[in-house]
Coordinates of C-alpha atoms in Angstrom, one line a residue:
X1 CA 110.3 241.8 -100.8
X2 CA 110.5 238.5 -99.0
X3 CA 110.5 234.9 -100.6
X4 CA 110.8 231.3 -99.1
X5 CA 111.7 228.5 -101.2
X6 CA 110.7 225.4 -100.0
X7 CA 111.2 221.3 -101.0
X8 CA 112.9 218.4 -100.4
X9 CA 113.3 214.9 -100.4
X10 CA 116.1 214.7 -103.4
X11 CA 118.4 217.0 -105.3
X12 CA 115.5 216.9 -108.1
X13 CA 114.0 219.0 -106.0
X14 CA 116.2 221.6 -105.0
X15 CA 118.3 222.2 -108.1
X16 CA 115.6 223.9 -110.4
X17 CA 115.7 226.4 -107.7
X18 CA 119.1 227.7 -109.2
X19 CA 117.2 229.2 -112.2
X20 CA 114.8 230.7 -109.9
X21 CA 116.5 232.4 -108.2
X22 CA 119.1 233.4 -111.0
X23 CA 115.6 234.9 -112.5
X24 CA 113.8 236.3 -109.5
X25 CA 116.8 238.5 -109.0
X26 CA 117.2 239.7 -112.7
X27 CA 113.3 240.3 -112.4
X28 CA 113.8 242.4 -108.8
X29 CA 116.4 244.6 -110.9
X30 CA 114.1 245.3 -113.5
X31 CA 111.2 246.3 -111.1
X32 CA 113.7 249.0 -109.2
X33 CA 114.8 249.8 -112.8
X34 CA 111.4 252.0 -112.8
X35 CA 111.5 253.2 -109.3
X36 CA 112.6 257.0 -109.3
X37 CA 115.5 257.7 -107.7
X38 CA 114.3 259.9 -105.1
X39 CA 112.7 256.2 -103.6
X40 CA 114.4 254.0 -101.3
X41 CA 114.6 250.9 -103.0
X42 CA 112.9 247.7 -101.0
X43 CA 115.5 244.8 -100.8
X44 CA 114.8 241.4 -101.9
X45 CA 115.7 238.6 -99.5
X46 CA 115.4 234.8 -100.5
X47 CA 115.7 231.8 -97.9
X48 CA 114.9 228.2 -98.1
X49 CA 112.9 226.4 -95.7
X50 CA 112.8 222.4 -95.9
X51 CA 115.0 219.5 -95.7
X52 CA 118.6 220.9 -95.2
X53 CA 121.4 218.4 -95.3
X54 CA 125.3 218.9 -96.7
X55 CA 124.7 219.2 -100.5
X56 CA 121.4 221.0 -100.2
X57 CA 123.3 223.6 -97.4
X58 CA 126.3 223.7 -100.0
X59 CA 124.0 224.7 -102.8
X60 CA 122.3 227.2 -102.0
X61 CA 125.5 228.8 -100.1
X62 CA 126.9 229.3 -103.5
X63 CA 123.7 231.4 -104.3
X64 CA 124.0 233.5 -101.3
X65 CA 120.7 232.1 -99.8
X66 CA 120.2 231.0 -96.5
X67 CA 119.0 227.4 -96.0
X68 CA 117.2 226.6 -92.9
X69 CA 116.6 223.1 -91.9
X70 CA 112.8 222.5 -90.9
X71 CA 112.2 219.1 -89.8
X72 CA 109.2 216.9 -91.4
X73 CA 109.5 213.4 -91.5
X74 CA 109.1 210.9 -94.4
X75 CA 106.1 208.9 -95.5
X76 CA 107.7 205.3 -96.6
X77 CA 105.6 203.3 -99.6
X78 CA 106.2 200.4 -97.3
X79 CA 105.1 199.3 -93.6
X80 CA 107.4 200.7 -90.7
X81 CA 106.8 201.9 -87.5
X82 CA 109.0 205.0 -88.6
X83 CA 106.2 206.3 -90.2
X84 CA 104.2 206.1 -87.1
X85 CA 106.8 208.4 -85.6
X86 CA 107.6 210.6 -88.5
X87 CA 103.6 211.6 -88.4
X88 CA 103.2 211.7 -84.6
X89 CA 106.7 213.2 -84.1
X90 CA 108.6 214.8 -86.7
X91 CA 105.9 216.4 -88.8
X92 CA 104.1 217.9 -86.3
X93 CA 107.5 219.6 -84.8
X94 CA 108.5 220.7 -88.5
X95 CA 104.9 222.3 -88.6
X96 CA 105.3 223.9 -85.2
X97 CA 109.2 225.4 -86.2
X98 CA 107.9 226.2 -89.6
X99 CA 104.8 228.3 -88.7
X100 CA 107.9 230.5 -86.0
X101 CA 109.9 230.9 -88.8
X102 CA 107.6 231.6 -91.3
X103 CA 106.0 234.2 -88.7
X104 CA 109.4 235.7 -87.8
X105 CA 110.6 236.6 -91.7
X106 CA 106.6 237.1 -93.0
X107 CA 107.3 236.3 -96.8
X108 CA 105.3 237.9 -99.6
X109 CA 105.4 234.6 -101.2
X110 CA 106.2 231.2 -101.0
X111 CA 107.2 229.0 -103.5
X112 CA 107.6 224.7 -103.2
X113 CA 109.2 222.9 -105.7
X114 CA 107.2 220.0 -103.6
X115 CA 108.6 217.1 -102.1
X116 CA 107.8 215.9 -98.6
X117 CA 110.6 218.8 -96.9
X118 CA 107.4 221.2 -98.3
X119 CA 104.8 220.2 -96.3
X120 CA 106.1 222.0 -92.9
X121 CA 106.6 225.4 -94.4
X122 CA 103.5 225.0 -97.2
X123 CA 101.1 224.1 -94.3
X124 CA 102.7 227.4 -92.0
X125 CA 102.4 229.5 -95.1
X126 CA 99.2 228.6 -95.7
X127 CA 97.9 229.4 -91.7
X128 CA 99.3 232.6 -92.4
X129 CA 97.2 233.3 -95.7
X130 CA 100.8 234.1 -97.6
X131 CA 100.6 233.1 -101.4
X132 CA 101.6 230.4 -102.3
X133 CA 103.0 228.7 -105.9
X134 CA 103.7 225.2 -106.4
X135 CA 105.6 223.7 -108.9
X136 CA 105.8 220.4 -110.4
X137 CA 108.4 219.0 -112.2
X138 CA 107.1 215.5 -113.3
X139 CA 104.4 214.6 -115.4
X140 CA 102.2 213.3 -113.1
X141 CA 102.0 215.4 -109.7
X142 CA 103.7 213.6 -106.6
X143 CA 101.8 213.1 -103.0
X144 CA 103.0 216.1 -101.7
X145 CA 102.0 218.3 -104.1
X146 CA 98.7 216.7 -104.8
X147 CA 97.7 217.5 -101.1
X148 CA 98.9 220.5 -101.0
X149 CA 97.1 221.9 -103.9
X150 CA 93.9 223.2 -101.9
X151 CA 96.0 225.4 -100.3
X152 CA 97.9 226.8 -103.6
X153 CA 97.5 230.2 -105.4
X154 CA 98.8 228.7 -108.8
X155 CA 100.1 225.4 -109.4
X156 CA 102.8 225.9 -112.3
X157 CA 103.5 222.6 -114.5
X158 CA 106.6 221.2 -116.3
X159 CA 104.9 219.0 -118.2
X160 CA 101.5 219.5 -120.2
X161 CA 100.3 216.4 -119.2
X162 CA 100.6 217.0 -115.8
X163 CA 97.3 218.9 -116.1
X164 CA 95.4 216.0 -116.5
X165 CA 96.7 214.6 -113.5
X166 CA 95.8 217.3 -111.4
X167 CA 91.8 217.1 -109.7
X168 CA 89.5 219.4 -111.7
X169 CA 88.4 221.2 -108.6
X170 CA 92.2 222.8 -108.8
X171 CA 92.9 222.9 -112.3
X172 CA 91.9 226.4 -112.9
X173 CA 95.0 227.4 -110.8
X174 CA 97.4 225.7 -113.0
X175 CA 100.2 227.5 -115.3
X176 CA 101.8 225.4 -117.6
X177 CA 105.5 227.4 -117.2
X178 CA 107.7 224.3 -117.8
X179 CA 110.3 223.4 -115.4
X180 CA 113.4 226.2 -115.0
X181 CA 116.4 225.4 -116.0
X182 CA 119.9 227.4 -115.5
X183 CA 120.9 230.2 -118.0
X184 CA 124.0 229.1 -117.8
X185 CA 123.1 225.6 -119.2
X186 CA 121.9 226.7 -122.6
X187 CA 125.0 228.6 -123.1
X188 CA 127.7 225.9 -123.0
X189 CA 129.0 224.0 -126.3
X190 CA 130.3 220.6 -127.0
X191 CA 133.7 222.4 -127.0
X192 CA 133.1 224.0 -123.5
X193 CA 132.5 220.0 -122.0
X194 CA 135.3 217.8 -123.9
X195 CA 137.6 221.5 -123.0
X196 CA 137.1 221.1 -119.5
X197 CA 137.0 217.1 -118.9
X198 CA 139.6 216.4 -121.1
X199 CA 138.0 214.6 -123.9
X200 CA 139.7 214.7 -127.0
X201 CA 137.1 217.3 -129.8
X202 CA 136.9 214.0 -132.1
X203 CA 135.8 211.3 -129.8
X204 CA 131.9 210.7 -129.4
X205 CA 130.9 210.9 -125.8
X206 CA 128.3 208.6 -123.8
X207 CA 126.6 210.3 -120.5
X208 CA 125.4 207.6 -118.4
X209 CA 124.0 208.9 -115.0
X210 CA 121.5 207.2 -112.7
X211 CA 120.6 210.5 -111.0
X212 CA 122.1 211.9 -107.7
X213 CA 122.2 208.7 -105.6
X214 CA 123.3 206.8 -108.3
X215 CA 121.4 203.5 -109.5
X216 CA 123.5 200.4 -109.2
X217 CA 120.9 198.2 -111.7
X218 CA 122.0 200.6 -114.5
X219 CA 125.9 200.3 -113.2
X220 CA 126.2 196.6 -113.6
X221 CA 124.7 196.7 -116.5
X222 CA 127.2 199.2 -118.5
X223 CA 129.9 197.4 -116.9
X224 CA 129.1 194.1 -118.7
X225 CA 129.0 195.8 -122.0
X226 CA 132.0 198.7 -121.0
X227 CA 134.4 196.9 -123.1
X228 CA 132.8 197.4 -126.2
X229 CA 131.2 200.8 -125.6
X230 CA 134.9 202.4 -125.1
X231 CA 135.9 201.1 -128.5
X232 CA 133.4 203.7 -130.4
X233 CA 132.8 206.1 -127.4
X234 CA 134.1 207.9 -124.9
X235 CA 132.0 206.8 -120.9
X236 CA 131.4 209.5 -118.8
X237 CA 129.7 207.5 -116.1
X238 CA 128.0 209.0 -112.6
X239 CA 128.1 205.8 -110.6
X240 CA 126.4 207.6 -107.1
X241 CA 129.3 208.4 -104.4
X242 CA 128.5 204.8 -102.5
X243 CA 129.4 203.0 -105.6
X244 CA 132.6 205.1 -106.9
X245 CA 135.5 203.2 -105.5
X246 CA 133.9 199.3 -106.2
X247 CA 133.8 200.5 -109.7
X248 CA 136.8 201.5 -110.4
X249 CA 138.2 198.7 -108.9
X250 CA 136.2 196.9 -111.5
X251 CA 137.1 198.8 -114.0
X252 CA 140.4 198.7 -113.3
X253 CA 141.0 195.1 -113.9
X254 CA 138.1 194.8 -116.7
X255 CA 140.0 197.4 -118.9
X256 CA 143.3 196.6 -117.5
X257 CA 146.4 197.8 -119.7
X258 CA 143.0 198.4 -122.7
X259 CA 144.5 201.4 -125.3
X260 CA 141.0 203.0 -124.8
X261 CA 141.3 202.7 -120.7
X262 CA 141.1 206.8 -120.7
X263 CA 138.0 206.7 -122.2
X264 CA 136.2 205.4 -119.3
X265 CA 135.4 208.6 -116.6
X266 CA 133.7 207.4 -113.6
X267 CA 132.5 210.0 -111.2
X268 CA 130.3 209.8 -108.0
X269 CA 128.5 212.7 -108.0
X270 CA 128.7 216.0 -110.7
X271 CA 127.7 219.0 -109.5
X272 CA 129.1 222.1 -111.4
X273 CA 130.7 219.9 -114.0
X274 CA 127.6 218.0 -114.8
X275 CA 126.6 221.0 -117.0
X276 CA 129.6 220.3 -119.2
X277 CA 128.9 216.4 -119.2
X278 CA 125.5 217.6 -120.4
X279 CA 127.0 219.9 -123.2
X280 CA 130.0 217.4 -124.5
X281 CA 127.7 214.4 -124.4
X282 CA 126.0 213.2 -127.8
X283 CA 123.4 210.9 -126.0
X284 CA 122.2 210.2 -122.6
X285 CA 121.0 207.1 -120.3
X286 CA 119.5 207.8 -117.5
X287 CA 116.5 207.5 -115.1
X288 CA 113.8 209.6 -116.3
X289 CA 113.5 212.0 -112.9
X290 CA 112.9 215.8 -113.5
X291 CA 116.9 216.0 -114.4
X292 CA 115.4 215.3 -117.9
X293 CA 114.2 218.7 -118.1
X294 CA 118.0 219.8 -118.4
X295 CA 118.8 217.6 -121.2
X296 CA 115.7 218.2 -123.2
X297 CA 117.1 222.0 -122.8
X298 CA 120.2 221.0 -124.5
X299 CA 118.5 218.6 -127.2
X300 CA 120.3 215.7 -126.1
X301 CA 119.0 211.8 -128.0
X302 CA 118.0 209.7 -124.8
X303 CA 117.7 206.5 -123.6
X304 CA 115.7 206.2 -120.4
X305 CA 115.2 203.5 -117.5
X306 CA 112.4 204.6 -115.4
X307 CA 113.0 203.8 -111.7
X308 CA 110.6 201.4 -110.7
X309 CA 109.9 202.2 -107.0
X310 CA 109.8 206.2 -108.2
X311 CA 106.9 207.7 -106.3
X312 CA 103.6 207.7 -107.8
X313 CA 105.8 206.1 -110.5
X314 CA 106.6 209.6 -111.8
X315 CA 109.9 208.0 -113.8
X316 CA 107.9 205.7 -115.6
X317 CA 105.3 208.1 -116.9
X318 CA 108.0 210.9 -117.8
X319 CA 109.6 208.7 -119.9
X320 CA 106.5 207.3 -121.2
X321 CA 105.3 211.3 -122.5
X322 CA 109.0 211.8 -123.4
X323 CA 108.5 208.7 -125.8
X324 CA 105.2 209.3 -127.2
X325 CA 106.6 213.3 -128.2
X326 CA 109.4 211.0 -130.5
X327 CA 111.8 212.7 -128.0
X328 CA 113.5 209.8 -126.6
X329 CA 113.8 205.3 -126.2
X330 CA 112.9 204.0 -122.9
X331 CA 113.8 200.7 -121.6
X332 CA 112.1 199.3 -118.7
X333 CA 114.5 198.6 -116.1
X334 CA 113.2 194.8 -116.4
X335 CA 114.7 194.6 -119.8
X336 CA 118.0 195.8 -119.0
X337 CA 119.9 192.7 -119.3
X338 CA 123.3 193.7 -121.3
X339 CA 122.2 192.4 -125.0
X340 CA 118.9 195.0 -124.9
X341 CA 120.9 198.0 -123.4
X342 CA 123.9 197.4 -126.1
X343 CA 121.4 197.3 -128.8
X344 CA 119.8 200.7 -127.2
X345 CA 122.8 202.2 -126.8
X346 CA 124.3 201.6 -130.5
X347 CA 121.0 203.1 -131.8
X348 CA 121.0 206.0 -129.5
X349 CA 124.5 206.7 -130.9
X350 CA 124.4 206.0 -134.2
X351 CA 120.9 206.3 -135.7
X352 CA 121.2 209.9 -137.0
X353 CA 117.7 210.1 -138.9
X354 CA 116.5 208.6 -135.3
X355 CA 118.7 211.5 -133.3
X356 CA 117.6 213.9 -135.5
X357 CA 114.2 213.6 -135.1
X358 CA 114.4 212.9 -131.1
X359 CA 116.2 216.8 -131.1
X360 CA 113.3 218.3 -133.4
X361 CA 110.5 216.7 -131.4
X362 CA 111.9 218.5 -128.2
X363 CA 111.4 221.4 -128.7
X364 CA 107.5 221.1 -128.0
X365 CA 109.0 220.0 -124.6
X366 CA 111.1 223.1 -123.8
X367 CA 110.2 226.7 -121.7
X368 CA 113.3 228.1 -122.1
X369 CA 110.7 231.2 -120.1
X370 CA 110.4 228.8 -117.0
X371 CA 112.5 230.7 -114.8
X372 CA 111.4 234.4 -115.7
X373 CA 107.4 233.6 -116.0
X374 CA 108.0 232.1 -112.5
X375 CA 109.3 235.2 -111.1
X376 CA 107.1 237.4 -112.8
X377 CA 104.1 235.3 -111.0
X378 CA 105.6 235.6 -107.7
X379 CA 106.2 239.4 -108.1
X380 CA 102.3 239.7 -108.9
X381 CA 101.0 237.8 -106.3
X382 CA 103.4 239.6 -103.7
X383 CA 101.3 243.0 -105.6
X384 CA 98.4 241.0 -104.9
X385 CA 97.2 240.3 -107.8
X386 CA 95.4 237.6 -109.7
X387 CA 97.6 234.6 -110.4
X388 CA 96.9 234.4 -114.2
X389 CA 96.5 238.2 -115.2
X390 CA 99.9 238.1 -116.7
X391 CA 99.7 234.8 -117.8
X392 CA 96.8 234.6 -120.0
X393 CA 98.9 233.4 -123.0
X394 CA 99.8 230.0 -121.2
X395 CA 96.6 229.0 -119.2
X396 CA 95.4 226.2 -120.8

């Protein structure tokens, strides 16, 4: 059994892939579980097709799946004559590579995590009449996905309210699965995260993250209140790798020879040990991206500062669902001056009646099946059959 994985743009929409694929193989062993021995046993093979740069190459290296770079272009919410040439130019050639190499491995099914990297292989897939799922991590569908939906054999949802976002003539082919998140994830402890970054089992620990590029608005504003958050908690801030170094050299001097110095960990970028930020941490800010997924997963009180210029201004309606669930604060980045994140902040952490009910309210939020219902859809379409026949129970 073939399958392509496919998306691109950011890492939000290549690392729910990790459960995926963690699930597709577990499922594979359980299908040749019933396969008499006297049977040769088919193999299952998993690439990825889309944009392909250092950390997306490195990623799925670890996963023993090989990542191959199909070119498409970028469609910029502003005027510039890149996009002229990204549509005449780099699209087209992405389309032309991706129906090759989608015609050279033949997949049984192709799943996009969307994203403009998906178009190419989606639209190759598609010529070749292979099945196709999409999924969608945000809680309104992004500009990929929403064009691509015509050519979809289910359309899996991470949000409920995504549904409504999707045009009627294509809702009957959505699956409200949730958005997979790693295994691995739900099994780490606050003891497991303070173990492995050195944070003492007493202190209280803030998370701040502004996603995988970092978000400088949301940097300068912790550092004009990092003095007094170190004196109750201990920082483990992900400043984005282009801001590390000018940060620390502020920090540096704004904590200077401060008792509670250590208690400020800046990072660039967290790959492997974000999981363990996630798991030590007692609340969160960050942007509202499909990251939240992960710490919904692990129950973890929020604060969240939708990006503005987010596509389709995904950020701001995630965090506007994740609010009216009583599952986390938002704070529009406009109100982010130092006084109103403080005040945030202090309530995030110390408002147990408030974190307590944030934690029981998220559990309406969480699939913790995302992963295996997605696999178990692919391996029915690849048998050919009906997208919802095993899914009955979650077709709303």
């Amino acid at each position: 059994m073939r399958i392509v994985l496919t998306g691109g743009g950011t890492q939000g929409h290549v690392i729910p892939f990790e459960p995926i694929i963690e699930a597709l193989r577990l499922r594979y062993l359980q299908v040749q579980a019933t396969i008499p021995a006297s049977l040769e046993p088919a193999k299952l093979e998993i690439q990825f097709f889309g944009v392909v740069d250092t950390k997306t190459k490195d990623f799925f290296a670890h996963y023993d799946v090989r990542a191959t770079h199909i070119p498409s272009g970028k469609w910029r919410r502003y005027f510039s004559l890149l996009n002229f040439f990204d549509m005449a130019v780099a699209l087209p050639f992405g389309i032309a590579s991706a129906l090759v190499r989608i015609f050279l491995v033949m997949p049984d099914v192709v799943i996009s995590k969307g994203g403009y990297g998906s178009l190419p292989t989606v639209l190759a897939a598609a010529f070749y009449r292979i099945p196709i799922i999409l999924h969608e991590s945000d809680a309104v569908p992004g500009a990929a996905n929403l064009w691509l939906m015509k050519f979809a054999s289910a359309i899996t949802l991470g949000f409920t309210a995504a549904k409504q976002a999707v045009p009627q003539k294509y809702r009957y082919r959505t699956i409200i699965t949730g958005t997979p998140v790693r295994g691995s994830l739900r099994m780490l402890t606050s003891i497991d995260g303070k173990k492995a970054l050195s944070i003492k089992a007493e202190e209280k620990v803030l998370l701040v993250s502004g996603g995988s590029q970092g978000a400088q608005q949301i940097n300068e504003a912790v550092l004009q209140i990092l003095a007094r958050l170190v004196q109750d908690f201990t920082v483990i801030h992900v400043t984005g790798e282009a801001h590390l170094e000018s940060i620390k050299a502020v920090t540096g001097e704004l904590l200077g020879q401060s008792a509670r110095r250590e208690a400020y960990k800046p990072y660039g970028y967290l790959t492997d040990q974000m999981p363990l930020a996630l798991a030590c941490a007692d609340g969160v800010v960050s942007r509202a991206g499909s990251g939240i997924i992960e710490q919904i997963a692990l129950r973890k009180p929020m604060l969240l500062i939708p990006l503005a210029s987010a596509a389709s201004d995904h950020q701001r309606v995630n965090a506007r669902v994740l609010e009216a669930a009583g599952a986390a604060l938002v704070l529009e980045p406009t109100n982010i001056g130092s006084h109103l994140l403080e005040q945030n902040i202090l309530q995030l952490m110390n408002d147990e009646a408030l974190r307590n009910k944030m934690v029981e309210n998220m559990a309406a939020l969480d699939f913790p099946k995302a992963g295996p219902d997605m696999a178990e859809l692919a391996f029915s379409l690849a048998r050919g059959l009906a997208p919802g026949s095993a899914f009955s129970d979650i077709i709303l």
